[in-house]
């Protein structure tokens, strides 16, 4: 029996890779115009890194991590998200000492043991960005502007931006208490997970998808109503910057994020087009995280988008690449001439195909059609003797006689 891939782990086939490259290239271009540089960190980290940063009582750490013991007996985990590793590197390599503000981006696979379905996989890919060293609300707005620029450059109207504030260590405890009291009064209506969350992680109850819990938590107190003066001011300034930059958003006071490190501004980009997988990108401020991971007390903010979900939104866009020229060969003598022309044109960046299978002329031209080559040339004895051939534009069949010189062929097939 042949070996299959692991459930929830996908192959990205050539038919889809053009779309992925478009997403990645657009992100690189937009991010670098906002002054971000790429960082690449390991896919595997010590398990403790994720427990300490994401939080022991989150779904990710409780249920979703791929954790294993290696041959030396260390507990290692396939990264479920990108921020923890990036901040670990920032602290370990003391990037904060070289630059007071670091703007970093990353892209790559993440791993979560979830139930696979459309838009939800066990290996999935994120593109994310982090800014460390600045608490100013202008940075929050810059990051959100960059995210919204990225989606508009991708040509997407969906998803839309929702923002919230999760407060800070000054105001969160008071809110937490109010929420615990509210949830306690409705304990009987909550699912088992949420009953447990009342004491472990009450904010997560607001994110529960169980219909009973959604209903029971309607009218729950919101964090925004409990913000301290500083957090309230910060949140208002973020909104005013977004308005200045004409970034449209709505406030979602029920939005809590699935990771414990968030403070103040949090956000999601949501769509109605992907069913239960409504979050396309998400992020927020994590002002305590860097210190928590052994670094200095500097603030940070970041976001990540799910590449698979963005690809689903872009779905029907065509990124098929086609050869510039197909050289059909008649007879052995023309084979080496075809090879010479091909090599010279490839050197100039053209995609040139020819026959590698000894097909009949008819078979070769069928292949040129199938590949959707823009131009074709047939090289036979007559062409070799005269040093000229007919260059055919495949779209309309029009032909021109051309000398078999790479510069002339290049000029003829260029840029159409
Ligand atoms: P969800 O609510 O859908 O589980 P999340 O809150 O767990 O998402 P984050 O941890 O914020 O997601 O990750 C950021 C983005 O990564 C998400 O908005 C989504 O696009 C993508 N993502 C997260 N988990 C998966 C997954 N299992 N498969 C595919 N994409 C995912
Ligand atoms: Mg999740």
Short mmCIF file of C-alpha atoms and ligand atoms in Angstrom, two decimals:
data_model
loop_
_atom_site.label_atom_id
_atom_site.label_comp_id
_atom_site.label_asym_id
_atom_site.label_seq_id
_atom_site.Cartn_x
_atom_site.Cartn_y
_atom_site.Cartn_z
CA UNK A 1 0.00 0.00 0.00
CA UNK A 2 1.30 3.46 -0.80
CA UNK A 3 2.02 5.92 1.97
CA UNK A 4 -0.33 8.88 2.38
CA UNK A 5 0.17 12.26 4.05
CA UNK A 6 -0.88 12.78 7.68
CA UNK A 7 -4.48 13.94 8.24
CA UNK A 8 -4.68 17.74 8.29
CA UNK A 9 -1.27 18.11 6.62
CA UNK A 10 -1.58 19.35 3.05
CA UNK A 11 0.54 19.39 -0.07
CA UNK A 12 0.65 22.67 -1.91
CA UNK A 13 0.48 21.61 -5.54
CA UNK A 14 1.87 23.60 -8.49
CA UNK A 15 -1.65 24.65 -9.52
CA UNK A 16 -2.01 26.58 -6.23
CA UNK A 17 1.55 27.74 -5.62
CA UNK A 18 1.22 30.76 -7.94
CA UNK A 19 -1.56 32.08 -5.70
CA UNK A 20 0.52 31.50 -2.57
CA UNK A 21 3.51 33.26 -4.11
CA UNK A 22 1.27 36.21 -4.96
CA UNK A 23 0.15 36.39 -1.32
CA UNK A 24 3.70 36.10 0.01
CA UNK A 25 5.18 38.56 -2.50
CA UNK A 26 2.45 41.11 -1.78
CA UNK A 27 3.07 40.77 1.96
CA UNK A 28 6.84 41.21 1.53
CA UNK A 29 6.31 44.29 -0.60
CA UNK A 30 3.76 45.95 1.70
CA UNK A 31 5.68 45.05 4.89
CA UNK A 32 8.96 46.36 3.58
CA UNK A 33 7.31 49.64 2.59
CA UNK A 34 6.35 49.99 6.28
CA UNK A 35 9.97 49.32 7.33
CA UNK A 36 9.66 45.67 8.42
CA UNK A 37 12.48 43.14 8.02
CA UNK A 38 12.12 39.39 7.85
CA UNK A 39 13.10 37.13 10.72
CA UNK A 40 13.24 33.32 10.44
CA UNK A 41 13.07 31.37 13.65
CA UNK A 42 12.96 27.60 14.29
CA UNK A 43 9.81 25.57 13.79
CA UNK A 44 10.52 23.58 16.95
CA UNK A 45 11.03 25.24 20.35
CA UNK A 46 11.14 24.15 23.97
CA UNK A 47 7.58 23.41 25.11
CA UNK A 48 8.01 25.76 28.05
CA UNK A 49 8.25 28.76 25.69
CA UNK A 50 4.68 28.29 24.50
CA UNK A 51 3.27 27.40 27.93
CA UNK A 52 4.80 30.53 29.41
CA UNK A 53 3.81 32.92 26.63
CA UNK A 54 0.50 31.68 25.21
CA UNK A 55 -0.76 30.59 28.64
CA UNK A 56 -1.37 27.20 30.29
CA UNK A 57 -5.15 27.49 30.27
CA UNK A 58 -5.62 28.43 26.62
CA UNK A 59 -7.06 26.01 24.05
CA UNK A 60 -3.78 26.07 22.15
CA UNK A 61 -1.69 24.89 25.10
CA UNK A 62 -4.34 22.66 26.67
CA UNK A 63 -5.45 20.83 23.56
CA UNK A 64 -3.78 21.81 20.33
CA UNK A 65 0.00 21.50 20.66
CA UNK A 66 2.15 18.89 18.96
CA UNK A 67 4.45 18.11 21.86
CA UNK A 68 6.98 15.30 21.99
CA UNK A 69 10.01 14.19 23.92
CA UNK A 70 13.23 14.03 21.91
CA UNK A 71 15.99 11.45 22.32
CA UNK A 72 17.66 13.55 25.02
CA UNK A 73 14.42 13.60 27.04
CA UNK A 74 13.61 17.28 26.41
CA UNK A 75 10.00 18.30 25.84
CA UNK A 76 9.76 20.03 22.47
CA UNK A 77 6.78 21.49 20.58
CA UNK A 78 6.08 22.24 16.93
CA UNK A 79 5.31 25.95 17.01
CA UNK A 80 1.54 26.64 17.16
CA UNK A 81 2.06 30.35 16.39
CA UNK A 82 4.87 32.75 15.54
CA UNK A 83 5.06 35.46 18.19
CA UNK A 84 6.58 33.34 20.98
CA UNK A 85 9.56 32.27 18.86
CA UNK A 86 10.15 35.77 17.48
CA UNK A 87 10.15 37.30 20.96
CA UNK A 88 12.37 34.49 22.26
CA UNK A 89 14.87 35.38 19.49
CA UNK A 90 14.56 39.13 20.16
CA UNK A 91 15.38 38.54 23.84
CA UNK A 92 18.05 35.88 23.32
CA UNK A 93 19.85 37.83 20.55
CA UNK A 94 19.31 41.17 22.32
CA UNK A 95 17.87 42.80 19.21
CA UNK A 96 16.22 45.36 21.48
CA UNK A 97 19.68 46.62 22.49
CA UNK A 98 20.70 47.33 18.88
CA UNK A 99 17.47 49.04 17.85
CA UNK A 100 14.99 50.60 20.24
CA UNK A 101 12.18 49.74 17.83
CA UNK A 102 12.19 46.43 15.97
CA UNK A 103 9.79 45.80 13.13
CA UNK A 104 9.91 42.14 12.16
CA UNK A 105 7.88 39.86 9.92
CA UNK A 106 7.83 36.12 9.36
CA UNK A 107 6.07 33.54 7.25
CA UNK A 108 5.90 29.80 7.58
CA UNK A 109 4.12 26.71 8.86
CA UNK A 110 2.41 26.42 12.25
CA UNK A 111 1.00 23.28 13.86
CA UNK A 112 -2.15 22.75 15.89
CA UNK A 113 -3.94 19.49 16.61
CA UNK A 114 -7.46 20.59 15.65
CA UNK A 115 -10.30 18.93 13.80
CA UNK A 116 -9.44 19.41 10.11
CA UNK A 117 -12.09 21.10 7.95
CA UNK A 118 -12.22 23.77 5.27
CA UNK A 119 -9.91 26.58 6.39
CA UNK A 120 -8.72 24.64 9.47
CA UNK A 121 -5.76 22.31 9.22
CA UNK A 122 -3.16 20.74 11.47
CA UNK A 123 -0.28 22.20 9.54
CA UNK A 124 -1.24 25.66 8.36
CA UNK A 125 0.70 28.75 7.37
CA UNK A 126 0.87 32.19 8.84
CA UNK A 127 2.31 35.47 7.70
CA UNK A 128 2.81 37.72 10.69
CA UNK A 129 4.48 40.90 11.86
CA UNK A 130 5.62 42.25 15.22
CA UNK A 131 6.66 45.71 16.43
CA UNK A 132 8.54 45.89 19.72
CA UNK A 133 9.71 48.88 21.69
CA UNK A 134 6.82 51.31 21.26
CA UNK A 135 3.66 51.78 23.32
CA UNK A 136 2.37 54.74 21.33
CA UNK A 137 -1.12 54.22 19.87
CA UNK A 138 0.30 55.49 16.59
CA UNK A 139 2.13 52.14 16.28
CA UNK A 140 -1.13 50.22 16.77
CA UNK A 141 -2.70 52.29 14.01
CA UNK A 142 0.33 51.89 11.75
CA UNK A 143 0.15 48.12 12.09
CA UNK A 144 -3.59 48.10 11.38
CA UNK A 145 -3.08 50.40 8.42
CA UNK A 146 -0.44 47.97 7.12
CA UNK A 147 -2.81 45.00 7.52
CA UNK A 148 -5.59 46.83 5.73
CA UNK A 149 -3.16 47.93 2.97
CA UNK A 150 -2.11 44.30 2.56
CA UNK A 151 -5.70 43.14 2.05
CA UNK A 152 -6.44 45.93 -0.40
CA UNK A 153 -3.23 45.16 -2.35
CA UNK A 154 -4.39 41.54 -2.48
CA UNK A 155 -7.56 42.85 -4.09
CA UNK A 156 -9.83 41.74 -1.25
CA UNK A 157 -12.83 43.68 0.10
CA UNK A 158 -13.37 41.08 2.80
CA UNK A 159 -12.27 40.68 5.57
CA UNK A 160 -13.36 43.59 7.73
CA UNK A 161 -11.52 44.93 10.76
CA UNK A 162 -12.89 44.57 14.29
CA UNK A 163 -11.07 46.04 17.26
CA UNK A 164 -11.31 45.82 21.02
CA UNK A 165 -9.24 46.65 24.06
CA UNK A 166 -8.36 44.03 26.66
CA UNK A 167 -7.05 46.53 29.17
CA UNK A 168 -3.90 46.13 31.23
CA UNK A 169 -2.80 44.67 34.58
CA UNK A 170 -4.28 47.76 36.26
CA UNK A 171 -7.85 47.45 34.94
CA UNK A 172 -8.16 43.80 33.86
CA UNK A 173 -8.48 42.34 37.41
CA UNK A 174 -11.51 44.52 38.17
CA UNK A 175 -13.13 43.52 34.90
CA UNK A 176 -12.28 39.88 35.49
CA UNK A 177 -14.05 40.01 38.83
CA UNK A 178 -17.16 41.56 37.30
CA UNK A 179 -17.16 38.91 34.58
CA UNK A 180 -16.62 36.04 37.04
CA UNK A 181 -19.63 37.24 39.05
CA UNK A 182 -21.74 37.48 35.90
CA UNK A 183 -20.71 33.98 34.75
CA UNK A 184 -21.15 32.47 38.21
CA UNK A 185 -24.78 33.58 38.25
CA UNK A 186 -25.32 31.74 34.97
CA UNK A 187 -23.15 28.71 35.75
CA UNK A 188 -25.97 26.21 35.01
CA UNK A 189 -26.41 27.50 31.47
CA UNK A 190 -22.73 27.18 30.55
CA UNK A 191 -20.97 24.24 28.93
CA UNK A 192 -18.54 22.18 30.97
CA UNK A 193 -15.50 23.94 29.48
CA UNK A 194 -16.88 27.36 30.35
CA UNK A 195 -17.73 26.33 33.90
CA UNK A 196 -14.08 25.42 34.30
CA UNK A 197 -13.07 28.70 32.63
CA UNK A 198 -14.92 30.77 35.28
CA UNK A 199 -11.99 30.27 37.61
CA UNK A 200 -9.17 29.52 35.15
CA UNK A 201 -9.74 31.90 32.22
CA UNK A 202 -13.16 33.63 32.38
CA UNK A 203 -12.58 35.82 29.30
CA UNK A 204 -12.50 32.70 27.14
CA UNK A 205 -16.18 32.10 27.96
CA UNK A 206 -17.02 35.09 25.75
CA UNK A 207 -15.38 33.30 22.83
CA UNK A 208 -17.18 29.97 23.31
CA UNK A 209 -19.06 28.82 20.22
CA UNK A 210 -21.56 26.58 22.09
CA UNK A 211 -25.02 28.16 21.45
CA UNK A 212 -26.04 27.90 25.13
CA UNK A 213 -22.95 29.82 26.16
CA UNK A 214 -23.42 32.46 23.46
CA UNK A 215 -26.94 33.04 24.77
CA UNK A 216 -25.98 32.95 28.44
CA UNK A 217 -23.18 35.48 27.99
CA UNK A 218 -25.31 37.96 26.08
CA UNK A 219 -25.17 41.20 28.02
CA UNK A 220 -21.96 40.19 29.82
CA UNK A 221 -19.94 43.13 31.11
CA UNK A 222 -17.40 44.31 28.55
CA UNK A 223 -13.74 45.17 29.05
CA UNK A 224 -14.21 48.51 27.32
CA UNK A 225 -16.58 49.54 30.10
CA UNK A 226 -13.87 48.83 32.68
CA UNK A 227 -10.78 50.39 31.07
CA UNK A 228 -8.54 52.54 33.28
CA UNK A 229 -7.92 56.11 32.15
CA UNK A 230 -4.65 55.27 30.34
CA UNK A 231 -6.12 52.29 28.48
CA UNK A 232 -9.24 54.24 27.60
CA UNK A 233 -7.15 57.08 26.20
CA UNK A 234 -4.94 54.66 24.28
CA UNK A 235 -7.97 52.97 22.72
CA UNK A 236 -9.53 56.30 21.74
CA UNK A 237 -6.29 57.48 20.12
CA UNK A 238 -5.99 54.28 18.11
CA UNK A 239 -9.49 54.89 16.79
CA UNK A 240 -8.77 58.48 15.94
CA UNK A 241 -5.58 57.55 14.03
CA UNK A 242 -7.53 54.90 12.13
CA UNK A 243 -10.09 57.52 11.19
CA UNK A 244 -7.32 59.86 10.04
CA UNK A 245 -5.94 57.12 7.78
CA UNK A 246 -9.46 56.26 6.55
CA UNK A 247 -9.16 52.66 7.77
CA UNK A 248 -12.68 51.42 8.41
CA UNK A 249 -13.30 49.32 11.52
CA UNK A 250 -15.95 48.37 14.00
CA UNK A 251 -15.64 47.81 17.74
CA UNK A 252 -16.38 44.29 18.94
CA UNK A 253 -16.50 44.46 22.74
CA UNK A 254 -16.85 40.65 22.99
CA UNK A 255 -13.63 39.88 21.18
CA UNK A 256 -11.17 38.08 23.41
CA UNK A 257 -8.14 36.42 21.93
CA UNK A 258 -7.13 32.82 22.45
CA UNK A 259 -3.72 33.74 23.82
CA UNK A 260 -3.11 35.10 27.30
CA UNK A 261 -0.38 37.57 26.45
CA UNK A 262 -2.64 40.23 24.90
CA UNK A 263 -3.15 43.65 26.48
CA UNK A 264 -4.92 46.78 25.26
CA UNK A 265 -5.58 46.85 21.51
CA UNK A 266 -6.67 43.53 20.03
CA UNK A 267 -8.15 42.98 16.62
CA UNK A 268 -9.45 40.46 14.15
CA UNK A 269 -10.08 40.57 10.44
CA UNK A 270 -13.27 38.63 9.92
CA UNK A 271 -15.19 37.35 6.95
CA UNK A 272 -18.61 35.85 6.47
CA UNK A 273 -17.40 33.82 3.50
CA UNK A 274 -15.60 30.96 5.26
CA UNK A 275 -18.27 29.57 7.59
CA UNK A 276 -17.01 28.87 11.11
CA UNK A 277 -13.49 29.83 10.04
CA UNK A 278 -14.39 33.51 10.18
CA UNK A 279 -11.04 34.89 11.41
CA UNK A 280 -8.63 35.56 8.58
CA UNK A 281 -6.08 37.50 10.60
CA UNK A 282 -5.76 38.46 14.23
CA UNK A 283 -3.44 40.11 16.66
CA UNK A 284 -2.94 42.65 19.36
CA UNK A 285 -0.71 44.32 21.86
CA UNK A 286 1.38 42.22 24.26
CA UNK A 287 3.00 44.77 26.54
CA UNK A 288 4.05 42.28 29.22
CA UNK A 289 5.29 39.42 27.06
CA UNK A 290 8.87 40.48 26.43
CA UNK A 291 9.56 40.91 30.13
CA UNK A 292 7.75 37.67 30.88
CA UNK A 293 10.16 35.88 28.54
CA UNK A 294 13.20 37.27 30.33
CA UNK A 295 13.70 40.47 28.31
CA UNK A 296 13.51 44.11 29.31
CA UNK A 297 10.20 45.76 30.05
CA UNK A 298 9.38 46.87 26.51
CA UNK A 299 5.97 46.77 24.85
CA UNK A 300 5.04 44.96 21.68
CA UNK A 301 2.24 44.45 19.19
CA UNK A 302 1.73 42.04 16.33
CA UNK A 303 -0.62 40.10 14.11
CA UNK A 304 -0.76 36.98 11.99
CA UNK A 305 -2.89 36.00 9.03
CA UNK A 306 -3.77 32.50 7.90
CA UNK A 307 -2.47 31.97 4.38
CA UNK A 308 -4.90 29.10 3.65
CA UNK A 309 -7.87 31.31 4.55
CA UNK A 310 -6.58 34.20 2.44
CA UNK A 311 -6.04 31.75 -0.44
CA UNK A 312 -9.64 30.54 -0.05
CA UNK A 313 -10.87 34.14 -0.25
CA UNK A 314 -8.82 34.74 -3.39
CA UNK A 315 -9.93 31.32 -4.70
CA UNK A 316 -10.93 31.88 -8.31
CA UNK A 317 -8.09 34.22 -9.26
CA UNK A 318 -5.86 32.78 -11.91
CA UNK A 319 -2.09 32.70 -11.42
CA UNK A 320 -1.27 30.19 -14.13
CA UNK A 321 2.14 30.71 -15.73
CA UNK A 322 2.66 29.84 -19.36
CA UNK A 323 5.79 29.43 -21.51
CA UNK A 324 6.90 32.31 -23.72
CA UNK A 325 7.98 30.03 -26.53
CA UNK A 326 7.75 26.40 -27.62
CA UNK A 327 10.41 25.17 -30.03
CA UNK A 328 9.20 22.15 -31.99
CA UNK A 329 11.89 19.90 -33.45
CA UNK A 330 11.97 17.96 -36.73
CA UNK A 331 15.03 15.74 -37.08
CA UNK A 332 18.11 15.23 -34.91
CA UNK A 333 20.13 18.06 -36.41
CA UNK A 334 17.61 20.64 -35.25
CA UNK A 335 17.63 19.25 -31.71
CA UNK A 336 21.00 20.79 -30.89
CA UNK A 337 20.05 24.07 -32.59
CA UNK A 338 16.86 24.11 -30.50
CA UNK A 339 18.92 23.48 -27.37
CA UNK A 340 21.29 26.35 -28.26
CA UNK A 341 18.43 28.80 -28.83
CA UNK A 342 16.64 27.65 -25.69
CA UNK A 343 19.73 28.13 -23.52
CA UNK A 344 20.34 31.64 -24.90
CA UNK A 345 16.70 32.71 -24.39
CA UNK A 346 16.48 31.14 -20.91
CA UNK A 347 19.59 33.12 -20.03
CA UNK A 348 17.57 36.27 -20.80
CA UNK A 349 14.78 35.11 -18.50
CA UNK A 350 12.34 33.66 -21.03
CA UNK A 351 10.50 30.44 -20.30
CA UNK A 352 11.18 28.24 -23.32
CA UNK A 353 9.93 24.68 -23.76
CA UNK A 354 10.78 22.08 -26.33
CA UNK A 355 10.34 18.38 -27.02
CA UNK A 356 12.09 15.92 -24.68
CA UNK A 357 10.11 12.85 -25.61
CA UNK A 358 10.73 12.38 -29.34
CA UNK A 359 7.09 13.21 -30.13
CA UNK A 360 5.79 13.64 -33.66
CA UNK A 361 5.44 17.25 -34.87
CA UNK A 362 1.69 17.01 -34.33
CA UNK A 363 2.25 15.70 -30.79
CA UNK A 364 4.72 18.49 -30.05
CA UNK A 365 2.31 21.19 -31.22
CA UNK A 366 -0.45 19.61 -29.14
CA UNK A 367 1.85 19.93 -26.12
CA UNK A 368 2.60 23.58 -26.99
CA UNK A 369 -1.18 24.18 -27.03
CA UNK A 370 -1.71 22.39 -23.75
CA UNK A 371 1.04 24.42 -22.07
CA UNK A 372 -0.55 27.56 -23.57
CA UNK A 373 2.81 28.69 -24.97
CA UNK A 374 2.53 32.23 -26.32
CA UNK A 375 4.72 31.61 -29.38
CA UNK A 376 5.95 28.56 -31.25
CA UNK A 377 8.68 27.89 -33.77
CA UNK A 378 9.19 24.74 -35.85
CA UNK A 379 12.85 23.89 -36.51
CA UNK A 380 13.49 21.47 -39.38
CA UNK A 381 16.15 21.03 -42.03
CA UNK A 382 14.78 23.88 -44.18
CA UNK A 383 15.00 26.28 -41.25
CA UNK A 384 18.53 25.17 -40.35
CA UNK A 385 19.72 25.67 -43.93
CA UNK A 386 18.07 29.08 -44.37
CA UNK A 387 18.81 30.26 -40.82
CA UNK A 388 15.21 31.51 -40.68
CA UNK A 389 11.99 30.17 -39.22
CA UNK A 390 8.38 31.15 -38.84
CA UNK A 391 7.49 32.51 -35.40
CA UNK A 392 3.83 31.86 -34.69
CA UNK A 393 1.72 33.80 -32.20
CA UNK A 394 -0.41 30.98 -30.83
CA UNK A 395 -3.37 33.14 -29.82
CA UNK A 396 -4.32 34.11 -33.41
CA UNK A 397 -2.04 31.92 -35.54
CA UNK A 398 -0.35 34.94 -37.15
CA UNK A 399 3.21 34.28 -38.30
CA UNK A 400 6.36 36.25 -39.02
CA UNK A 401 9.60 35.06 -40.59
CA UNK A 402 12.49 35.60 -38.22
CA UNK A 403 16.23 34.95 -38.30
CA UNK A 404 17.32 32.24 -35.86
CA UNK A 405 19.25 34.65 -33.66
CA UNK A 406 18.41 34.72 -29.95
CA UNK A 407 18.46 38.56 -29.79
CA UNK A 408 15.95 38.85 -32.62
CA UNK A 409 13.67 36.14 -31.22
CA UNK A 410 13.90 37.74 -27.77
CA UNK A 411 12.90 41.13 -29.17
CA UNK A 412 9.95 39.58 -31.01
CA UNK A 413 8.50 37.69 -28.04
CA UNK A 414 9.24 40.30 -25.40
CA UNK A 415 6.54 41.88 -23.26
CA UNK A 416 3.33 40.84 -24.95
P1 LIG B 1 -9.86 30.35 15.12
O1 LIG B 1 -10.76 31.18 15.96
O2 LIG B 1 -10.36 30.19 13.70
O3 LIG B 1 -9.48 29.05 15.76
P2 LIG B 1 -7.48 31.51 16.18
O4 LIG B 1 -8.01 32.59 17.04
O5 LIG B 1 -7.10 30.23 16.83
O6 LIG B 1 -8.50 31.20 14.98
P3 LIG B 1 -4.95 32.82 15.79
O7 LIG B 1 -4.25 32.01 16.81
O8 LIG B 1 -5.27 34.21 16.11
O9 LIG B 1 -6.27 32.06 15.32
O10 LIG B 1 -4.14 32.75 14.41
C1 LIG B 1 -4.20 33.78 13.43
C2 LIG B 1 -4.76 33.27 12.13
O11 LIG B 1 -4.20 32.02 11.77
C3 LIG B 1 -6.25 33.00 12.16
O12 LIG B 1 -6.96 34.19 11.97
C4 LIG B 1 -6.44 32.04 11.00
O13 LIG B 1 -6.50 32.74 9.77
C5 LIG B 1 -5.15 31.26 11.04
N1 LIG B 1 -5.36 29.94 11.69
C6 LIG B 1 -5.40 29.66 13.02
N2 LIG B 1 -5.58 28.35 13.23
C7 LIG B 1 -5.65 27.77 11.99
C8 LIG B 1 -5.80 26.43 11.52
N3 LIG B 1 -5.90 25.41 12.35
N4 LIG B 1 -5.84 26.22 10.17
C9 LIG B 1 -5.74 27.24 9.31
N5 LIG B 1 -5.57 28.52 9.69
C10 LIG B 1 -5.53 28.80 11.01
MG1 LIG B 2 -8.07 28.40 17.16
#
